[in-house]
Short mmCIF file of C-alpha atoms in Angstrom, two decimals:
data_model
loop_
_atom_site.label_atom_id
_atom_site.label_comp_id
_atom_site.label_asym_id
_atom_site.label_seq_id
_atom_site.Cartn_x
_atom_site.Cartn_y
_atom_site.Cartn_z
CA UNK A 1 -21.04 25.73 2.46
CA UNK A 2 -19.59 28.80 0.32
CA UNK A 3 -16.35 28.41 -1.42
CA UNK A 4 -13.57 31.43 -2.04
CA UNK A 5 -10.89 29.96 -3.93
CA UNK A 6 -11.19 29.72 -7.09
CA UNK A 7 -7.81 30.36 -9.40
CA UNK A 8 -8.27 32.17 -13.37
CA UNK A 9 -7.16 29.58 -15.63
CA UNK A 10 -4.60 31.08 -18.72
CA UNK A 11 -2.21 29.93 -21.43
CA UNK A 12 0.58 30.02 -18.92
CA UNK A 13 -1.47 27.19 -16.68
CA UNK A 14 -1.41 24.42 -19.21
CA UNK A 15 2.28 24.97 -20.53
CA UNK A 16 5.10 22.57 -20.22
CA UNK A 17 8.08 23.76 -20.18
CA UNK A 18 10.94 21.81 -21.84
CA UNK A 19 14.22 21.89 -20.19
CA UNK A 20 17.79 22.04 -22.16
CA UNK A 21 20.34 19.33 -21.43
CA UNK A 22 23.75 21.39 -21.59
CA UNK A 23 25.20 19.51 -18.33
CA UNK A 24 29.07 18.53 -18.24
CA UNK A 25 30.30 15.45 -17.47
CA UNK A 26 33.48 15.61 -15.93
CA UNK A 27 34.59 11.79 -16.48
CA UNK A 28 35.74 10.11 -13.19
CA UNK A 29 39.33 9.75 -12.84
CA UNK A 30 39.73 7.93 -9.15
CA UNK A 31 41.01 4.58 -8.93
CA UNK A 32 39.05 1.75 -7.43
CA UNK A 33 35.23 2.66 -9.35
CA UNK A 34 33.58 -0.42 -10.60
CA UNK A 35 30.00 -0.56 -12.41
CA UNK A 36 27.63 -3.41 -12.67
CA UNK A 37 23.77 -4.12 -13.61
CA UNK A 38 21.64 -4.06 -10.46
CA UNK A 39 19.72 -7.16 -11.36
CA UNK A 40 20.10 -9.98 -13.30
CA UNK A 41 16.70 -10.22 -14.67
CA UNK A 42 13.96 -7.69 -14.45
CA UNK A 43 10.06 -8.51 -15.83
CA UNK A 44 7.55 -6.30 -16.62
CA UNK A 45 4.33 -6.60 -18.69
CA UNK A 46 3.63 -5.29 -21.54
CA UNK A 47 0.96 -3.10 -20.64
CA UNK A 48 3.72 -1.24 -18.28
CA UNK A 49 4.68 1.67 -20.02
CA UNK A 50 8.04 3.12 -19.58
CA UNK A 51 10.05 1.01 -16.99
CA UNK A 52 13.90 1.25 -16.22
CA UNK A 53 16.53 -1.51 -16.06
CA UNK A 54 19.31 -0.03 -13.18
CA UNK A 55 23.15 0.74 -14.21
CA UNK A 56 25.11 1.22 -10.76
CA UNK A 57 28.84 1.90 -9.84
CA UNK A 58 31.29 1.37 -6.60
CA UNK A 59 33.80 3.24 -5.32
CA UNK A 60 34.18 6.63 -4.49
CA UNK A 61 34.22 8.45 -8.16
CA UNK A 62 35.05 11.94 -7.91
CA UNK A 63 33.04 12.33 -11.31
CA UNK A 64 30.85 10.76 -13.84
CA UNK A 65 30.93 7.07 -15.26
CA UNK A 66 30.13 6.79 -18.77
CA UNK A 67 28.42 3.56 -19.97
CA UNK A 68 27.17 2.16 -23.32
CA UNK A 69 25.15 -0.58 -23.14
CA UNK A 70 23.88 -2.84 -26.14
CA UNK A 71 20.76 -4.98 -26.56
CA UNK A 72 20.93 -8.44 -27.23
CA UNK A 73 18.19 -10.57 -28.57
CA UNK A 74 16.98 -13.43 -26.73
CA UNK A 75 17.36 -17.31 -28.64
CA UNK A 76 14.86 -18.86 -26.51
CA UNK A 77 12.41 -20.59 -28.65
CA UNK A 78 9.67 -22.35 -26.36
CA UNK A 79 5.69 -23.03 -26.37
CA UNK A 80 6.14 -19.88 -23.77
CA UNK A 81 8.59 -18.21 -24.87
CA UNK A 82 10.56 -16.31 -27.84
CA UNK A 83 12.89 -13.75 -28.24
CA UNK A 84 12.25 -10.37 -27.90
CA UNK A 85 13.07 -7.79 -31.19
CA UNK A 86 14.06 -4.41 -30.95
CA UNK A 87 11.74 -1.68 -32.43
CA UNK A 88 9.21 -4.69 -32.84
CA UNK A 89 8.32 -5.88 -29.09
CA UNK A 90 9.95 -3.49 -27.18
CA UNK A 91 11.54 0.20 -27.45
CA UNK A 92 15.10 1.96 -25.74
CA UNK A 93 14.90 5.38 -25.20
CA UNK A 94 19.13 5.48 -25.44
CA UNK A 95 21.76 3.31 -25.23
CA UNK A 96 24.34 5.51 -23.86
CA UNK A 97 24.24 6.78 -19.59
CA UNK A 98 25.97 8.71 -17.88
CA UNK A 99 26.62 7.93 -14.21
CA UNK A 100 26.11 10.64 -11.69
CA UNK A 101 28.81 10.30 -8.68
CA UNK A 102 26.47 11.24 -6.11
CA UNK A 103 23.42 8.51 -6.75
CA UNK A 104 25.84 6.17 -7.79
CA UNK A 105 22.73 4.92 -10.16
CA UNK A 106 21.43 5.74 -13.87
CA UNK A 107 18.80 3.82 -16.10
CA UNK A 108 18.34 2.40 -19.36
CA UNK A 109 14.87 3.14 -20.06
CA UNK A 110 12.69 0.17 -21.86
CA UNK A 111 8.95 0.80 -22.96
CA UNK A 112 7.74 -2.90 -24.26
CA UNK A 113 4.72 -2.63 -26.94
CA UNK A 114 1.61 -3.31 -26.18
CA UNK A 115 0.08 -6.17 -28.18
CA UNK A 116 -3.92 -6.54 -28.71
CA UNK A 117 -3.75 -10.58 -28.53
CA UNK A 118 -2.14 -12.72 -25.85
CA UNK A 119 1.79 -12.74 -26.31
CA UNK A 120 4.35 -15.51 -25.79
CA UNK A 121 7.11 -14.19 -22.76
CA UNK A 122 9.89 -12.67 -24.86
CA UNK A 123 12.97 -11.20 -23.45
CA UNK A 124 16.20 -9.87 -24.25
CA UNK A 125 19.65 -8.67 -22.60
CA UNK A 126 21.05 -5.08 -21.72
CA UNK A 127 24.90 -6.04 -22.02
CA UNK A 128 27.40 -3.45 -20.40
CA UNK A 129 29.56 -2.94 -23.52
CA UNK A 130 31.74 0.32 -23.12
CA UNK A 131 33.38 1.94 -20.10
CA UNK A 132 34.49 5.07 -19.42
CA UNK A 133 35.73 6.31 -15.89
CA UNK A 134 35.24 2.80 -14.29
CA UNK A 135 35.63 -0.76 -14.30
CA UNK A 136 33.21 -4.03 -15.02
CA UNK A 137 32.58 -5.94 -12.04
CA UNK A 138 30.28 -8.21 -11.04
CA UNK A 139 27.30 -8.58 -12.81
CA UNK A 140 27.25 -7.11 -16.55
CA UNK A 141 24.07 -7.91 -17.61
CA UNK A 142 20.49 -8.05 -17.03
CA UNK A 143 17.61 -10.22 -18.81
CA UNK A 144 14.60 -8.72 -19.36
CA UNK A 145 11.52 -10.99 -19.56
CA UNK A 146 8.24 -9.02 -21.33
CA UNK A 147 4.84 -10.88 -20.02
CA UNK A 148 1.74 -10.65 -21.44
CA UNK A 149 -0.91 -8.58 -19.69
CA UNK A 150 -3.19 -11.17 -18.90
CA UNK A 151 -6.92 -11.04 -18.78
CA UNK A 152 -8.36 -7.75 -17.06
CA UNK A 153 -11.94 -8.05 -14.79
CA UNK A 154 -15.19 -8.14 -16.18
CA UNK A 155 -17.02 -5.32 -15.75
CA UNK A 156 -19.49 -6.34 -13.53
CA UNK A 157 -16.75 -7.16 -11.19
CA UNK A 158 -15.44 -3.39 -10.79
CA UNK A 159 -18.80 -2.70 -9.22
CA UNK A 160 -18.42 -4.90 -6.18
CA UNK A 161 -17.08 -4.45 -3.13
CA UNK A 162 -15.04 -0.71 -2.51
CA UNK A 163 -12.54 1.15 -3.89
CA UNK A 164 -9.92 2.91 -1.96
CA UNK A 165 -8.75 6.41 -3.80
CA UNK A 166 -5.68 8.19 -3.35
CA UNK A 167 -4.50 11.48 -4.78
CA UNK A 168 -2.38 14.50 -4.14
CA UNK A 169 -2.80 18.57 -4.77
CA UNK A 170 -0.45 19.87 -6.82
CA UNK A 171 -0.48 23.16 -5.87
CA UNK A 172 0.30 22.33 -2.23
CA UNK A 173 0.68 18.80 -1.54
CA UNK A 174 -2.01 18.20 0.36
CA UNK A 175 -3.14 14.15 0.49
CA UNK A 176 -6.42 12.83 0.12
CA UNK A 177 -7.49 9.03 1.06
CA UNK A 178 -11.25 7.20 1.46
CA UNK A 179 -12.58 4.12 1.34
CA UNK A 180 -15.43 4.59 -1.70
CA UNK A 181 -18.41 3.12 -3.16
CA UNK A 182 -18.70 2.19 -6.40
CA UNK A 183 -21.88 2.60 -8.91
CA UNK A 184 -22.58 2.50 -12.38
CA UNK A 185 -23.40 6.20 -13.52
CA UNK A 186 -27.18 6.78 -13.57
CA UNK A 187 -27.52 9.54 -15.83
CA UNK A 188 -24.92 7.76 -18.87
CA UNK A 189 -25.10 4.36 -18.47
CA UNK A 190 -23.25 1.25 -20.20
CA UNK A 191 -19.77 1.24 -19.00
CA UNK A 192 -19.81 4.45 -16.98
CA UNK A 193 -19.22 4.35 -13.57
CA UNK A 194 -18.43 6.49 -10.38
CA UNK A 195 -16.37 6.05 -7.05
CA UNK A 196 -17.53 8.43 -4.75
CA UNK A 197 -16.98 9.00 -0.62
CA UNK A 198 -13.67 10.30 0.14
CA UNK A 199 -13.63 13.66 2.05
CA UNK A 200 -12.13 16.74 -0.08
CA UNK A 201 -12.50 19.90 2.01
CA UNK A 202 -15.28 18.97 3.53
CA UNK A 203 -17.12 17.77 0.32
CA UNK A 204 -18.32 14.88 -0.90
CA UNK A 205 -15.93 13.72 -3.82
CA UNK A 206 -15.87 11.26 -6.24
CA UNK A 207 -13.72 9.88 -8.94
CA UNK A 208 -15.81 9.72 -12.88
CA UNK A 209 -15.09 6.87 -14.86
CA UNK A 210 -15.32 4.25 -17.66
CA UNK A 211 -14.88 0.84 -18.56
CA UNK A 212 -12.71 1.03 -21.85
CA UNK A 213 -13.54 -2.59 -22.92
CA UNK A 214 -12.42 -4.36 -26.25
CA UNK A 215 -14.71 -7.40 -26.82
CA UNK A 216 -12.08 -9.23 -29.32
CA UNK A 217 -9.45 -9.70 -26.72
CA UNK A 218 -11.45 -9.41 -23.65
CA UNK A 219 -9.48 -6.35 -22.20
CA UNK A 220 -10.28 -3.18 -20.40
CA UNK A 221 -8.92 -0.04 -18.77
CA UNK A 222 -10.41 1.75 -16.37
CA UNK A 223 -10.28 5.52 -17.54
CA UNK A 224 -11.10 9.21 -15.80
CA UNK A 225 -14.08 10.72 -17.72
CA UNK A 226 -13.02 14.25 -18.86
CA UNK A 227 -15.42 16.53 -17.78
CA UNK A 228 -17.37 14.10 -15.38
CA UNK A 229 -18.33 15.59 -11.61
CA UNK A 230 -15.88 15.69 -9.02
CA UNK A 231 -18.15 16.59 -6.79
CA UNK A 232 -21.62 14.87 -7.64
CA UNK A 233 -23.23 18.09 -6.15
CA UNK A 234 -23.49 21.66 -7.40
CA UNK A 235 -21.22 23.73 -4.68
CA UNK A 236 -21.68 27.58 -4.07
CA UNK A 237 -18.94 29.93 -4.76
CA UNK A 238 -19.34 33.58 -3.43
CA UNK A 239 -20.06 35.83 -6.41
CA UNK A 240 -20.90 32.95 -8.31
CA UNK A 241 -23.61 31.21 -6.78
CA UNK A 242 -23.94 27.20 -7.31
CA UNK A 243 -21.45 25.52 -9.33
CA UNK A 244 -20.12 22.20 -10.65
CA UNK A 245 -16.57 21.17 -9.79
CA UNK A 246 -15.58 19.18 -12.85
CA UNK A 247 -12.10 17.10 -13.83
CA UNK A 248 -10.43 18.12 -16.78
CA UNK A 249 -7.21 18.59 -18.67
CA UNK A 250 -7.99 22.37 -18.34
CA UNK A 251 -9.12 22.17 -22.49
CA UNK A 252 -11.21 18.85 -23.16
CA UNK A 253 -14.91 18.12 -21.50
CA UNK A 254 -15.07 15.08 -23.23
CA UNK A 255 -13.24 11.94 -24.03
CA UNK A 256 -10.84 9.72 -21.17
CA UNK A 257 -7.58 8.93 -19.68
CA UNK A 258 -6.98 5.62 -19.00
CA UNK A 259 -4.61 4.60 -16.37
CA UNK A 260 -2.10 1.34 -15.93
CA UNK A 261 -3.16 -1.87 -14.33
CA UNK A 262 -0.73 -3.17 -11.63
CA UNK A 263 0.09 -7.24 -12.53
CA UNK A 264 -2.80 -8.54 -10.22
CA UNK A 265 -5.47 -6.18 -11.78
CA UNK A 266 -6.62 -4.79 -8.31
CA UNK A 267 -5.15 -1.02 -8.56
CA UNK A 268 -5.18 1.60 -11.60
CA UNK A 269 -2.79 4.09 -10.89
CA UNK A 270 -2.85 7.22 -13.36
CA UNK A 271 0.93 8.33 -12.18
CA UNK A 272 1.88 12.43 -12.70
CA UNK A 273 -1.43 12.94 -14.63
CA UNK A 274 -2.27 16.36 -13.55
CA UNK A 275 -6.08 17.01 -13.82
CA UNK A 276 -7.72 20.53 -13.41
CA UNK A 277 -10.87 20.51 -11.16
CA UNK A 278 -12.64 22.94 -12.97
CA UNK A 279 -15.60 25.18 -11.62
CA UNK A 280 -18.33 25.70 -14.16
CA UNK A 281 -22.02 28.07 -12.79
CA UNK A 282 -24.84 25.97 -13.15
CA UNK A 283 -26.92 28.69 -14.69
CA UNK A 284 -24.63 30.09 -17.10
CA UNK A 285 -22.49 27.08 -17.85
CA UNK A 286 -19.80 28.94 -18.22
CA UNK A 287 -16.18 28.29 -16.81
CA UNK A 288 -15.39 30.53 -13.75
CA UNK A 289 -11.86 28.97 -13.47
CA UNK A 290 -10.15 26.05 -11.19
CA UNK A 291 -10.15 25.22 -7.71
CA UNK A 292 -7.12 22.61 -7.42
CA UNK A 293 -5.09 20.71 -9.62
CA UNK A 294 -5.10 16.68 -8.72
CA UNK A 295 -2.38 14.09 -9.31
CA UNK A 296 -0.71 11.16 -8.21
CA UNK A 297 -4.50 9.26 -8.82
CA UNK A 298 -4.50 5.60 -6.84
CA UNK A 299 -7.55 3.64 -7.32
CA UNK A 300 -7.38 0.42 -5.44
CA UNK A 301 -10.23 -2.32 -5.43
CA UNK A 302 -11.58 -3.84 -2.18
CA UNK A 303 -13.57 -6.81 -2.59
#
């Protein structure tokens, strides 16, 4: 099989832009608007990354609700449990929403740190304090309990069964989906590992790994090699002759991305990541360009 595609990679490739915030917010003035907190306790682990704790209103507002909301501290002093401390367990990008008319929802974004050694539960409150455009009803406050991560799998346990992979194209939305097999990596060794199976344009893919595994708190993530084959195969490109399709950032050949354990430690999901599948001639060694951008990475173990 001969490949054509094969996009020029440039500055203008890898740059994010950064968009202003300049919106209005015309403040609701109809009568009848009410906002409460969605839920009355919300848990996440630590390990979670950013996660969002739900501000809603009622009514039919004919323009934005303005909220401030402050943290309070939990008192709960238990063999399990303790209070959670601001800037010390757990992180709020802002205290202050504003409440679009049309979803009717906005959120107070929480990222809880992530501790090396096993954690008590801590947790805290997100109190509704100030109003603007609305009324408090209902509920004005949700707990948030912080869990430890728990124990991740051995490694020898990531290379049983299959793996089911998920992913998307960025540049235009196609799916991909396979049930894999799973092997350490011949040619590296140690922790290094490779699910490979699922169809991707009529090639053999795979996804290239590693074990990132801390031996004083018995932890891992499973991380995307940079660099490592996508296709375990050299491929030929017209004009170019045999190639290998690599995943990178678009810069780095080397190094790892790890991705976020769900709570039961049976899926690694790498969210938005955007990853280049680069094309590099296997006489040369030189980069030609890219052939697809992947995101949206699901990795979900089958034992």
């Amino acid at each position: 099989m001969k490949l054509n595609k094969i996009y020029a990679i440039g500055l203008a490739a890898l740059t994010l832009t950064a968009c202003s915030d300049n919106d209005s917010h015309d403040i609701n003035t109809a009568a009848g608007v009410t906002v409460h907190m969605e839920e009355t306790e919300v848990s996440a682990t630590e390990n979670v990354g950013l996660f969002n704790v739900p501000v809603v209103i009622e009514g039919n507002a004919n323009g934005f609700v303005e909220v401030d909301v402050k943290i309070v501290e939990g008192t709960t002093y238990t063999d399990e449990e303790e209070p959670a401390i601001t800037d010390a367990h757990f992180y709020v990008t802002s205290t202050h929403i504003y409440i679009n008319p049309e979803t009717k929802v906005a959120n107070i974004e929480v990222r809880p740190v992530d501790f090396r050694l096993p954690q008590k539960t801590r947790s805290f409150s997100v109190v509704i304090d100030k109003v603007n455009g609305a009324t408090v009803s209902g509920n004005a406050s949700t707990t948030v309990y912080i869990l430890d991560k728990g124990t991740s799998p051995q490694y020898a346990e990531l290379l049983t069964g299959q793996w089911l992979v998920n992913f998307e194209s960025a540049l235009d939305g196609s799916a991909y989906a396979g049930r894999c097999n799973v092997q350490q990596d011949a040619e590296l060794g140690g922790m290094n590992f490779n699910i490979t199976g699922f169809d991707y344009d009529g090639l053999t893919g795979q996804i290239p790994l590693v074990y990132e595994w801390d031996d004083e708190i018995g932890y891992g993530d499973v991380a995307i090699r940079m660099g490592g084959l996508f296709v375990p195969s050299p491929v030929s490109f017209t004009g170019y002759g045999p190639c290998y399709m690599r995943l990178t950032d678009g810069s780095a050949t080397s190094g790892s991305v790890a991705g976020l354990w769900n709570n039961t430690y049976s899926s690694v999901s790498f969210g938005d990541l955007e990853l280049y599948v680069m094309v590099y001639q296997v006489e040369s060694g030189s980069q030609i360009g890219y052939y697809d951008v992947v995101t949206n990475i699901t990795l979900t173990h089958v034992k």
